[in-house]
Amino acid sequence: MLVSRGQRLFARRWLGKAYFHHSHSVHKKVSKTFKLADIGEGITENVKTPAKVDHFDLLCEVQSDKASVEITSPYYGTVTELLVKEGEIAKVGQGLCKIEVEEEDAATDGATESSPTTPAPVLQSHPLAENPKEPDSQSSPHKPARRPHPLDPNQPTAPRSALPTDFDPEIEAKTLATPAVRHFAREKGIPRLSQLYPGSGKRGRIEKSDVEAWLSKSKSSEAPTKPQVEDNEMTIELGRTRWAMWKAMEQSLKIPHFGYSTTLDLTNLHNLLPVMNANIPKEYIPSNPSKHLPAVSPYSVLPTAMQNASVESDPTTHYEKLTYLPLLVKALARAMQEWPLFRSSIAPRSESDTGARPNLVIRPHADIAIALSTPTGLYTPTIQRADTLSAYELMGALRRFSALGRTIPHGLTPKEMPKKGATITVSNVGAIGKGEFASPLLVPGGGVAIVAIGRAKWVRRVEDGEKRLEVGVSWSADHRVVEGAEMAAFTETWRKWVEEPGLWAAGGR
């Protein structure tokens, strides 16, 4: 057990009548100087001399501009002298007080602590004790190891060689900064503020602006490092078209979208295509000299020069057969004629109109944009007045858009891409993949709705088992303008013109 200082420590264990040697400790008093760590400036005393202190007893209070830290004792002993008076400013490393502590100078009869030149004494035991054993650890009064104080100057520190080569203790002691600035500097990777000494504050105090200026100077002086690039990798800059698409897609997030999907029955249009393909106007048929001219020409009444001019047309509009897309666009244009809402666009607004109600511009004709994928990016040329064009003319316009988009750079002009744009955009994603539905995005200036047309496929109806050709359509509308019910009703109008193509004959173009 542990007894009061100055007394001997006895450990005894009985084994029969065996006797063991004992050890004793001699204590001597040593005066320790407790130094101030890097904490603060002003000192407020909490102890008077002489005063008994134990480990972690409060010695004083250190105050700075923005913090107050209590300093505790790293020793057990007596405070004999105060080296800094209350209210004075202490420097880092300066002694605060002297504490008289006791250190043991143990001298034992055993050989464990004897010097190497001292012969080990012979252990004396009772004759009846055979094979004497070491005393139990429970009966040995060993002093428990105390936890080291975080500010104990006797604790081992980093060797002098481990400090940076530019470390100057005098400048380090002069460096003044508030705890907030020191914390900010540590977060930015500056371990020592002496690198910034003197600062712009009073008496060379380091301010936050000094840290920021030093960081900006360090960044500018650093040479730019190239990112590590693996083999066969390359970094390219987005082209003008893709950069415009990037910005447009970001702007699309500002529009509240309403989605609606359904299927349309193309069976009747499919049955109509052979008849329509057999009667493609001559100006859209590619010239083929190998074919025989008709025996009777409708232009025979005209002079020869006029006969040749009457059949000349733009080669980019030629095609050999119709597809479903121009027929769907034609039906969409007829539906738009019944719905002025889908022939409208949001009027541009100026900065002076902030807070005013927006306006809708209703157009007299159906302007339909076609999403066109080209080697240089995505474009949306517009078919203007689509409701006045026949299915053959619409097919010719689509072929022209495709031919102009394939050239590098593209050949689309403001005629194909007017500034006012369209009110509805059509994206024929089914021509590329096998997807049936999609989720298109509407961009500002792109009208009030966009529709994605999927891949058509034959399905067998559950009601009667009949095979029908169906295609999926997916709408996204500007919910600020178009209601969900209006979108559904407009799609049903479109369905009427798609699934009953006989109405086209009754309605003319």
Short mmCIF file of C-alpha atoms in Angstrom, two decimals:
data_model
loop_
_atom_site.label_atom_id
_atom_site.label_comp_id
_atom_site.label_asym_id
_atom_site.label_seq_id
_atom_site.Cartn_x
_atom_site.Cartn_y
_atom_site.Cartn_z
CA MET A 1 0.00 0.00 0.00
CA LEU A 2 1.03 3.64 -0.43
CA VAL A 3 1.83 5.52 2.82
CA SER A 4 2.74 9.12 3.54
CA ARG A 5 5.99 10.53 2.22
CA GLY A 6 9.08 10.24 4.47
CA GLN A 7 8.05 6.83 5.76
CA ARG A 8 9.41 3.53 4.68
CA LEU A 9 7.60 1.18 2.35
CA PHE A 10 7.23 -2.33 3.59
CA ALA A 11 6.19 -5.34 1.51
CA ARG A 12 5.78 -8.62 3.25
CA ARG A 13 4.57 -12.01 2.23
CA TRP A 14 4.57 -15.07 4.45
CA LEU A 15 5.54 -18.41 3.02
CA GLY A 16 5.86 -20.70 5.97
CA LYS A 17 8.35 -18.65 8.02
CA ALA A 18 10.31 -17.17 5.17
CA TYR A 19 11.64 -13.63 5.50
CA PHE A 20 12.50 -11.30 2.60
CA HIS A 21 14.55 -8.15 2.37
CA HIS A 22 12.86 -4.78 2.17
CA SER A 23 13.65 -1.47 0.43
CA HIS A 24 13.38 2.13 1.51
CA SER A 25 13.17 5.44 -0.40
CA VAL A 26 14.89 8.74 0.31
CA HIS A 27 13.09 11.91 -0.85
CA LYS A 28 14.76 15.15 -1.83
CA LYS A 29 13.15 18.48 -2.71
CA VAL A 30 13.76 20.08 -6.12
CA SER A 31 12.53 23.46 -7.38
CA LYS A 32 10.85 23.31 -10.82
CA THR A 33 10.16 26.37 -13.00
CA PHE A 34 6.82 26.18 -14.79
CA LYS A 35 6.92 27.99 -18.17
CA LEU A 36 4.11 29.53 -20.21
CA ALA A 37 3.04 27.64 -23.32
CA ASP A 38 1.75 29.33 -26.53
CA ILE A 39 -1.70 30.34 -25.26
CA GLY A 40 -2.22 34.00 -24.49
CA GLU A 41 -1.05 37.28 -22.99
CA GLY A 42 -2.65 38.68 -19.80
CA ILE A 43 -2.23 36.79 -16.51
CA THR A 44 -4.74 36.52 -13.65
CA GLU A 45 -3.35 34.85 -10.51
CA ASN A 46 -5.29 32.17 -8.68
CA VAL A 47 -2.67 31.00 -6.13
CA LYS A 48 -0.55 32.79 -3.53
CA THR A 49 2.84 31.82 -2.18
CA PRO A 50 3.44 29.55 -0.47
CA ALA A 51 0.64 27.24 -1.51
CA LYS A 52 0.27 23.49 -1.77
CA VAL A 53 -0.81 22.29 -5.23
CA ASP A 54 -1.65 18.90 -6.63
CA HIS A 55 -1.65 17.65 -10.19
CA PHE A 56 -4.06 19.67 -12.38
CA ASP A 57 -4.79 22.23 -9.65
CA LEU A 58 -5.56 25.69 -11.03
CA LEU A 59 -2.50 27.96 -11.02
CA CYS A 60 -3.61 31.01 -13.01
CA GLU A 61 -5.78 32.25 -15.82
CA VAL A 62 -4.28 33.39 -19.14
CA GLN A 63 -6.32 35.89 -21.15
CA SER A 64 -6.02 37.06 -24.73
CA ASP A 65 -8.23 39.20 -26.97
CA LYS A 66 -10.79 36.49 -27.60
CA ALA A 67 -10.04 33.63 -25.21
CA SER A 68 -9.49 32.85 -21.54
CA VAL A 69 -7.56 29.66 -20.67
CA GLU A 70 -6.97 28.15 -17.24
CA ILE A 71 -3.41 26.92 -16.56
CA THR A 72 -3.12 23.95 -14.19
CA SER A 73 -0.17 22.53 -12.31
CA PRO A 74 1.86 19.70 -13.82
CA TYR A 75 3.48 18.93 -10.44
CA TYR A 76 2.59 17.94 -6.90
CA GLY A 77 4.33 20.28 -4.53
CA THR A 78 4.51 23.79 -3.11
CA VAL A 79 4.42 27.07 -5.06
CA THR A 80 7.40 29.01 -3.65
CA GLU A 81 7.67 31.99 -6.01
CA LEU A 82 5.56 33.77 -8.63
CA LEU A 83 7.67 34.98 -11.55
CA VAL A 84 4.86 36.94 -13.31
CA LYS A 85 2.54 39.24 -11.41
CA GLU A 86 -1.17 39.52 -12.01
CA GLY A 87 -2.07 41.67 -15.03
CA GLU A 88 1.38 41.48 -16.62
CA ILE A 89 2.03 40.20 -20.14
CA ALA A 90 4.03 36.99 -20.28
CA LYS A 91 5.94 35.80 -23.31
CA VAL A 92 5.83 32.26 -24.59
CA GLY A 93 8.51 30.22 -22.84
CA GLN A 94 8.77 32.63 -19.89
CA GLY A 95 8.60 31.13 -16.40
CA LEU A 96 5.32 31.62 -14.56
CA CYS A 97 6.21 30.28 -11.13
CA LYS A 98 8.52 27.97 -9.20
CA ILE A 99 7.15 24.82 -7.66
CA GLU A 100 9.07 22.81 -5.08
CA VAL A 101 8.52 19.10 -5.70
CA GLU A 102 9.86 15.95 -4.12
CA GLU A 103 11.82 13.39 -6.10
CA GLU A 104 12.64 9.90 -4.87
CA ASP A 105 16.21 8.74 -4.60
CA ALA A 106 15.56 5.06 -3.98
CA ALA A 107 18.20 2.86 -2.33
CA THR A 108 17.29 -0.77 -1.93
CA ASP A 109 18.96 -3.85 -0.53
CA GLY A 110 18.27 -5.75 -3.73
CA ALA A 111 20.36 -5.84 -6.85
CA THR A 112 17.74 -4.34 -9.13
CA GLU A 113 18.67 -0.70 -8.39
CA SER A 114 22.27 -1.10 -7.27
CA SER A 115 25.07 0.24 -9.40
CA PRO A 116 26.91 -2.17 -11.68
CA THR A 117 30.04 -2.02 -9.49
CA THR A 118 28.20 -2.89 -6.28
CA PRO A 119 28.07 -6.64 -5.63
CA ALA A 120 24.58 -7.99 -5.22
CA PRO A 121 23.80 -8.91 -1.58
CA VAL A 122 23.01 -12.50 -0.73
CA LEU A 123 19.34 -13.15 -0.02
CA GLN A 124 18.86 -14.38 3.56
CA SER A 125 15.96 -16.66 4.30
CA HIS A 126 14.81 -19.00 7.02
CA PRO A 127 16.09 -22.58 6.76
CA LEU A 128 12.54 -23.88 6.51
CA ALA A 129 11.82 -21.76 3.45
CA GLU A 130 12.59 -23.66 0.30
CA ASN A 131 12.42 -22.24 -3.18
CA PRO A 132 11.52 -18.73 -2.08
CA LYS A 133 9.26 -16.89 -4.52
CA GLU A 134 8.94 -13.26 -5.47
CA PRO A 135 6.39 -11.29 -3.46
CA ASP A 136 2.93 -10.87 -4.95
CA SER A 137 2.27 -7.81 -7.00
CA GLN A 138 -0.73 -7.11 -4.79
CA SER A 139 1.49 -6.87 -1.70
CA SER A 140 4.16 -4.74 -3.43
CA PRO A 141 3.43 -1.08 -2.85
CA HIS A 142 4.39 0.33 -6.23
CA LYS A 143 3.50 3.95 -6.91
CA PRO A 144 1.05 4.13 -9.90
CA ALA A 145 2.33 5.94 -13.01
CA ARG A 146 0.73 9.34 -13.27
CA ARG A 147 -0.68 10.73 -16.49
CA PRO A 148 1.71 13.31 -17.94
CA HIS A 149 0.47 16.88 -17.92
CA PRO A 150 0.05 18.33 -21.43
CA LEU A 151 2.14 21.40 -20.45
CA ASP A 152 4.82 19.55 -18.50
CA PRO A 153 8.16 20.94 -19.75
CA ASN A 154 9.91 17.74 -18.69
CA GLN A 155 8.03 15.72 -21.29
CA PRO A 156 10.18 14.74 -24.29
CA THR A 157 9.77 17.12 -27.21
CA ALA A 158 10.80 16.99 -30.80
CA PRO A 159 14.59 17.23 -31.22
CA ARG A 160 16.04 20.50 -32.39
CA SER A 161 16.93 18.94 -35.73
CA ALA A 162 13.24 18.16 -36.33
CA LEU A 163 12.33 21.86 -36.39
CA PRO A 164 12.25 23.69 -39.71
CA THR A 165 15.53 25.19 -40.78
CA ASP A 166 14.02 28.69 -40.80
CA PHE A 167 12.63 28.37 -37.26
CA ASP A 168 13.62 31.36 -35.13
CA PRO A 169 12.54 31.19 -31.47
CA GLU A 170 12.94 34.95 -30.99
CA ILE A 171 10.61 35.78 -33.89
CA GLU A 172 8.25 33.01 -32.77
CA ALA A 173 8.02 34.62 -29.33
CA LYS A 174 7.34 38.05 -30.84
CA THR A 175 4.55 36.80 -33.10
CA LEU A 176 1.16 37.93 -31.80
CA ALA A 177 -2.20 36.78 -33.13
CA THR A 178 -5.67 36.08 -31.80
CA PRO A 179 -6.79 32.45 -31.41
CA ALA A 180 -9.24 32.90 -34.28
CA VAL A 181 -6.44 33.95 -36.64
CA ARG A 182 -4.23 31.07 -35.49
CA HIS A 183 -7.08 28.61 -36.07
CA PHE A 184 -7.73 30.08 -39.53
CA ALA A 185 -4.02 29.78 -40.39
CA ARG A 186 -3.89 26.14 -39.26
CA GLU A 187 -6.94 25.34 -41.41
CA LYS A 188 -5.15 26.84 -44.41
CA GLY A 189 -2.02 24.76 -43.77
CA ILE A 190 0.18 27.42 -42.10
CA PRO A 191 1.66 25.76 -38.97
CA ARG A 192 3.77 28.78 -37.84
CA LEU A 193 2.64 32.37 -38.00
CA SER A 194 6.22 33.55 -37.66
CA GLN A 195 6.45 33.16 -41.43
CA LEU A 196 4.12 36.16 -41.68
CA TYR A 197 5.84 38.32 -39.04
CA PRO A 198 5.51 41.28 -38.79
CA GLY A 199 1.80 41.62 -39.47
CA SER A 200 -0.28 44.65 -40.33
CA GLY A 201 -1.81 44.92 -36.86
CA LYS A 202 -0.70 46.81 -33.79
CA ARG A 203 2.84 45.91 -32.66
CA GLY A 204 3.18 43.59 -35.65
CA ARG A 205 0.11 41.51 -34.77
CA ILE A 206 -0.89 39.00 -37.47
CA GLU A 207 -4.37 39.71 -38.83
CA LYS A 208 -6.64 37.53 -40.95
CA SER A 209 -5.93 39.75 -43.95
CA ASP A 210 -2.21 38.97 -43.60
CA VAL A 211 -2.96 35.25 -43.79
CA GLU A 212 -5.17 35.70 -46.86
CA ALA A 213 -2.56 37.86 -48.59
CA TRP A 214 0.15 35.29 -47.88
CA LEU A 215 -2.05 32.49 -49.26
CA SER A 216 -2.84 34.40 -52.47
CA LYS A 217 0.85 35.18 -52.94
CA SER A 218 1.75 31.51 -52.46
CA LYS A 219 -0.85 30.38 -55.03
CA SER A 220 0.39 32.84 -57.63
CA SER A 221 4.00 31.75 -57.12
CA GLU A 222 3.23 28.06 -57.44
CA ALA A 223 3.77 26.65 -60.90
CA PRO A 224 0.58 25.15 -62.37
CA THR A 225 0.67 21.39 -62.30
CA LYS A 226 -0.90 19.41 -65.08
CA PRO A 227 -3.38 16.73 -64.03
CA GLN A 228 -2.21 13.19 -64.38
CA VAL A 229 -3.48 11.74 -67.62
CA GLU A 230 -3.50 8.03 -68.30
CA ASP A 231 -2.43 6.54 -71.57
CA ASN A 232 -4.80 7.10 -74.52
CA GLU A 233 -6.76 9.77 -72.63
CA MET A 234 -7.30 13.24 -74.04
CA THR A 235 -8.95 16.43 -72.82
CA ILE A 236 -11.00 18.41 -75.32
CA GLU A 237 -13.01 21.59 -75.06
CA LEU A 238 -16.73 21.55 -75.81
CA GLY A 239 -17.58 22.95 -79.20
CA ARG A 240 -19.77 26.00 -79.69
CA THR A 241 -22.91 23.95 -80.34
CA ARG A 242 -22.47 21.63 -77.38
CA TRP A 243 -21.64 24.58 -75.14
CA ALA A 244 -24.91 26.21 -76.25
CA MET A 245 -26.73 22.94 -75.50
CA TRP A 246 -25.04 22.81 -72.07
CA LYS A 247 -26.36 26.28 -71.18
CA ALA A 248 -29.81 25.53 -72.63
CA MET A 249 -30.16 22.37 -70.54
CA GLU A 250 -29.20 24.28 -67.41
CA GLN A 251 -31.87 26.85 -68.23
CA SER A 252 -34.43 24.07 -68.72
CA LEU A 253 -34.29 23.41 -64.97
CA LYS A 254 -36.12 26.70 -64.46
CA ILE A 255 -39.21 25.40 -66.31
CA PRO A 256 -41.75 23.30 -64.35
CA HIS A 257 -42.35 20.27 -66.60
CA PHE A 258 -45.52 18.23 -66.92
CA GLY A 259 -45.14 14.79 -68.51
CA TYR A 260 -47.73 12.76 -70.37
CA SER A 261 -47.28 9.49 -72.28
CA THR A 262 -49.56 7.37 -74.44
CA THR A 263 -49.60 5.28 -77.62
CA LEU A 264 -50.99 6.04 -81.09
CA ASP A 265 -52.33 3.47 -83.56
CA LEU A 266 -50.50 3.76 -86.91
CA THR A 267 -52.22 0.84 -88.62
CA ASN A 268 -54.37 2.96 -90.94
CA LEU A 269 -51.40 5.18 -91.85
CA HIS A 270 -49.36 2.06 -92.53
CA ASN A 271 -52.02 0.81 -94.93
CA LEU A 272 -52.10 4.20 -96.62
CA LEU A 273 -48.35 4.45 -97.24
CA PRO A 274 -48.17 2.18 -100.34
CA VAL A 275 -50.70 4.35 -102.14
CA MET A 276 -48.94 7.56 -101.15
CA ASN A 277 -45.50 6.22 -102.13
CA ALA A 278 -46.82 5.32 -105.55
CA ASN A 279 -47.88 8.92 -106.13
CA ILE A 280 -44.88 10.94 -104.92
CA PRO A 281 -44.70 14.22 -106.88
CA LYS A 282 -42.06 14.29 -109.57
CA GLU A 283 -40.11 17.16 -108.00
CA TYR A 284 -39.33 14.95 -104.98
CA ILE A 285 -38.27 11.86 -106.94
CA PRO A 286 -34.49 11.47 -107.45
CA SER A 287 -33.49 11.79 -111.11
CA ASN A 288 -32.70 8.42 -112.66
CA PRO A 289 -31.73 8.53 -116.37
CA SER A 290 -32.07 4.78 -116.70
CA LYS A 291 -35.81 4.98 -116.21
CA HIS A 292 -37.93 5.44 -119.31
CA LEU A 293 -39.78 8.71 -119.67
CA PRO A 294 -43.56 8.47 -119.66
CA ALA A 295 -45.22 8.12 -123.06
CA VAL A 296 -47.46 11.08 -122.32
CA SER A 297 -46.11 14.06 -120.36
CA PRO A 298 -48.40 16.55 -118.64
CA TYR A 299 -45.90 19.27 -119.61
CA SER A 300 -45.81 18.50 -123.35
CA VAL A 301 -47.86 21.62 -124.12
CA LEU A 302 -45.02 23.80 -122.81
CA PRO A 303 -41.83 24.72 -124.70
CA THR A 304 -38.85 22.39 -124.15
CA ALA A 305 -37.02 24.87 -121.87
CA MET A 306 -40.09 25.24 -119.69
CA GLN A 307 -40.60 21.47 -119.59
CA ASN A 308 -37.11 21.00 -118.12
CA ALA A 309 -37.60 23.85 -115.62
CA SER A 310 -40.91 22.52 -114.41
CA VAL A 311 -39.37 19.32 -113.11
CA GLU A 312 -36.22 20.85 -111.58
CA SER A 313 -36.11 20.93 -107.80
CA ASP A 314 -33.71 21.00 -104.83
CA PRO A 315 -31.79 17.68 -104.75
CA THR A 316 -31.70 17.80 -100.95
CA THR A 317 -35.48 17.38 -100.87
CA HIS A 318 -35.53 14.16 -102.93
CA TYR A 319 -36.69 10.88 -101.48
CA GLU A 320 -37.94 7.54 -102.73
CA LYS A 321 -40.62 6.78 -100.14
CA LEU A 322 -42.49 8.38 -97.30
CA THR A 323 -41.94 7.53 -93.65
CA TYR A 324 -44.29 7.79 -90.70
CA LEU A 325 -42.72 11.01 -89.37
CA PRO A 326 -44.11 13.47 -91.98
CA LEU A 327 -47.55 11.93 -91.57
CA LEU A 328 -47.37 12.36 -87.78
CA VAL A 329 -46.19 15.95 -88.20
CA LYS A 330 -49.06 16.62 -90.62
CA ALA A 331 -51.59 15.25 -88.15
CA LEU A 332 -49.96 17.28 -85.35
CA ALA A 333 -50.27 20.48 -87.40
CA ARG A 334 -53.98 19.81 -87.95
CA ALA A 335 -54.45 19.29 -84.20
CA MET A 336 -52.60 22.53 -83.47
CA GLN A 337 -55.05 24.39 -85.69
CA GLU A 338 -57.79 23.30 -83.30
CA TRP A 339 -55.79 24.32 -80.20
CA PRO A 340 -54.54 27.93 -80.20
CA LEU A 341 -52.78 27.27 -76.88
CA PHE A 342 -50.29 25.00 -78.66
CA ARG A 343 -49.71 27.64 -81.34
CA SER A 344 -48.60 30.12 -78.69
CA SER A 345 -45.26 31.11 -77.24
CA ILE A 346 -44.23 33.16 -74.22
CA ALA A 347 -43.49 36.75 -75.19
CA PRO A 348 -39.94 37.89 -74.37
CA ARG A 349 -39.71 40.05 -71.26
CA SER A 350 -37.38 42.96 -70.53
CA GLU A 351 -35.90 43.95 -67.19
CA SER A 352 -38.47 46.73 -66.87
CA ASP A 353 -41.25 44.12 -67.03
CA THR A 354 -40.20 42.51 -63.76
CA GLY A 355 -43.29 41.83 -61.69
CA ALA A 356 -45.69 42.29 -64.62
CA ARG A 357 -47.83 39.45 -65.93
CA PRO A 358 -46.30 37.50 -68.82
CA ASN A 359 -47.90 37.55 -72.25
CA LEU A 360 -48.63 34.76 -74.73
CA VAL A 361 -48.20 35.30 -78.47
CA ILE A 362 -50.71 33.17 -80.43
CA ARG A 363 -49.60 32.47 -83.98
CA PRO A 364 -51.97 31.95 -86.91
CA HIS A 365 -50.13 28.88 -88.20
CA ALA A 366 -48.45 25.81 -86.75
CA ASP A 367 -44.67 26.23 -86.44
CA ILE A 368 -43.09 22.87 -85.57
CA ALA A 369 -39.39 22.37 -84.73
CA ILE A 370 -37.58 19.10 -85.45
CA ALA A 371 -34.80 17.94 -83.11
CA LEU A 372 -31.89 17.21 -85.47
CA SER A 373 -28.76 15.35 -84.38
CA THR A 374 -25.75 16.36 -86.50
CA PRO A 375 -21.99 15.67 -86.39
CA THR A 376 -21.48 19.07 -84.76
CA GLY A 377 -24.30 18.86 -82.21
CA LEU A 378 -28.05 19.17 -81.68
CA TYR A 379 -30.11 21.68 -83.66
CA THR A 380 -33.84 22.40 -83.89
CA PRO A 381 -34.72 23.74 -87.37
CA THR A 382 -38.31 24.86 -87.76
CA ILE A 383 -40.96 23.89 -90.30
CA GLN A 384 -42.91 27.12 -90.59
CA ARG A 385 -46.61 27.09 -91.46
CA ALA A 386 -46.64 23.29 -91.29
CA ASP A 387 -50.43 23.26 -91.46
CA THR A 388 -50.27 24.63 -95.03
CA LEU A 389 -47.91 21.92 -96.32
CA SER A 390 -48.77 18.48 -97.67
CA ALA A 391 -47.23 15.28 -96.37
CA TYR A 392 -44.95 15.21 -99.45
CA GLU A 393 -43.73 18.76 -98.78
CA LEU A 394 -43.15 17.95 -95.14
CA MET A 395 -41.06 14.93 -96.14
CA GLY A 396 -39.04 17.12 -98.49
CA ALA A 397 -38.41 19.65 -95.70
CA LEU A 398 -37.26 16.89 -93.36
CA ARG A 399 -34.85 15.55 -96.01
CA ARG A 400 -33.48 19.05 -96.53
CA PHE A 401 -32.86 19.55 -92.82
CA SER A 402 -31.03 16.23 -92.67
CA ALA A 403 -28.84 17.04 -95.70
CA LEU A 404 -27.88 20.49 -94.38
CA GLY A 405 -27.14 19.12 -90.91
CA ARG A 406 -24.76 16.43 -92.19
CA THR A 407 -22.38 18.96 -93.75
CA ILE A 408 -19.41 20.17 -91.70
CA PRO A 409 -19.88 22.92 -90.75
CA HIS A 410 -23.64 22.57 -90.91
CA GLY A 411 -25.51 24.38 -93.67
CA LEU A 412 -28.53 25.45 -91.63
CA THR A 413 -29.35 29.13 -92.13
CA PRO A 414 -31.69 31.59 -90.33
CA LYS A 415 -34.31 30.55 -92.88
CA GLU A 416 -34.37 27.05 -91.37
CA MET A 417 -33.78 28.35 -87.82
CA PRO A 418 -35.79 31.57 -87.39
CA LYS A 419 -35.22 33.59 -84.25
CA LYS A 420 -38.83 33.26 -83.06
CA GLY A 421 -38.52 29.46 -83.08
CA ALA A 422 -41.48 27.10 -82.87
CA THR A 423 -44.29 26.43 -80.44
CA ILE A 424 -43.91 22.61 -80.39
CA THR A 425 -40.76 20.51 -80.87
CA VAL A 426 -40.74 16.92 -82.20
CA SER A 427 -37.91 14.49 -81.35
CA ASN A 428 -37.93 11.26 -83.35
CA VAL A 429 -35.87 9.10 -80.97
CA GLY A 430 -37.44 5.91 -82.35
CA ALA A 431 -35.46 6.34 -85.57
CA ILE A 432 -32.22 5.65 -83.68
CA GLY A 433 -32.98 3.19 -80.90
CA LYS A 434 -35.65 0.75 -79.85
CA GLY A 435 -36.96 2.88 -77.01
CA GLU A 436 -40.70 3.34 -76.86
CA PHE A 437 -40.89 6.26 -74.41
CA ALA A 438 -38.61 9.07 -73.23
CA SER A 439 -38.53 12.14 -70.97
CA PRO A 440 -37.70 15.12 -73.20
CA LEU A 441 -36.71 18.48 -71.73
CA LEU A 442 -38.16 21.80 -72.74
CA VAL A 443 -35.75 24.73 -72.96
CA PRO A 444 -36.61 28.44 -72.73
CA GLY A 445 -37.67 29.71 -76.15
CA GLY A 446 -38.55 26.19 -77.29
CA GLY A 447 -42.30 26.73 -77.22
CA VAL A 448 -44.84 25.35 -74.78
CA ALA A 449 -44.34 21.60 -75.34
CA ILE A 450 -42.00 18.94 -76.75
CA VAL A 451 -42.88 15.39 -77.80
CA ALA A 452 -40.62 12.35 -78.22
CA ILE A 453 -41.77 9.69 -80.69
CA GLY A 454 -40.55 6.16 -79.94
CA ARG A 455 -40.06 3.05 -82.06
CA ALA A 456 -43.27 1.68 -83.67
CA LYS A 457 -44.01 -2.02 -83.19
CA TRP A 458 -46.75 -4.51 -83.92
CA VAL A 459 -48.81 -5.58 -80.91
CA ARG A 460 -51.82 -7.83 -80.54
CA ARG A 461 -54.77 -6.20 -78.85
CA VAL A 462 -56.31 -7.99 -75.91
CA GLU A 463 -59.87 -7.03 -76.83
CA ASP A 464 -60.13 -8.76 -80.21
CA GLY A 465 -56.68 -10.31 -80.76
CA GLU A 466 -56.06 -8.14 -83.84
CA LYS A 467 -52.49 -7.03 -84.58
CA ARG A 468 -52.02 -3.27 -84.62
CA LEU A 469 -49.01 -1.05 -85.30
CA GLU A 470 -48.54 1.22 -82.29
CA VAL A 471 -46.02 3.92 -81.39
CA GLY A 472 -45.33 5.48 -78.00
CA VAL A 473 -45.33 9.26 -77.61
CA SER A 474 -44.00 11.15 -74.58
CA TRP A 475 -44.88 14.78 -73.88
CA SER A 476 -43.24 17.39 -71.69
CA ALA A 477 -45.15 20.67 -71.41
CA ASP A 478 -44.48 23.98 -69.70
CA HIS A 479 -46.74 23.63 -66.69
CA ARG A 480 -46.78 27.40 -66.21
CA VAL A 481 -48.87 27.63 -69.39
CA VAL A 482 -50.31 24.19 -70.14
CA GLU A 483 -52.56 22.31 -67.74
CA GLY A 484 -52.43 18.55 -67.46
CA ALA A 485 -55.99 18.16 -68.70
CA GLU A 486 -55.25 20.36 -71.71
CA MET A 487 -52.22 18.26 -72.59
CA ALA A 488 -54.26 15.05 -72.45
CA ALA A 489 -57.12 16.52 -74.50
CA PHE A 490 -54.75 17.90 -77.14
CA THR A 491 -53.13 14.46 -77.48
CA GLU A 492 -56.56 12.94 -78.10
CA THR A 493 -57.11 15.49 -80.89
CA TRP A 494 -53.78 14.45 -82.39
CA ARG A 495 -54.85 10.81 -82.08
CA LYS A 496 -58.01 11.53 -84.10
CA TRP A 497 -56.01 12.87 -87.06
CA VAL A 498 -53.43 10.05 -86.86
CA GLU A 499 -55.81 7.12 -86.56
CA GLU A 500 -58.38 8.45 -89.05
CA PRO A 501 -56.33 9.67 -92.03
CA GLY A 502 -59.50 9.77 -94.14
CA LEU A 503 -60.24 13.09 -92.43
CA TRP A 504 -57.32 14.59 -94.37
CA ALA A 505 -59.22 14.17 -97.62
CA ALA A 506 -62.21 15.95 -96.14
CA GLY A 507 -60.08 18.70 -94.67
CA GLY A 508 -57.86 19.28 -97.71
CA ARG A 509 -54.23 20.06 -97.05
#
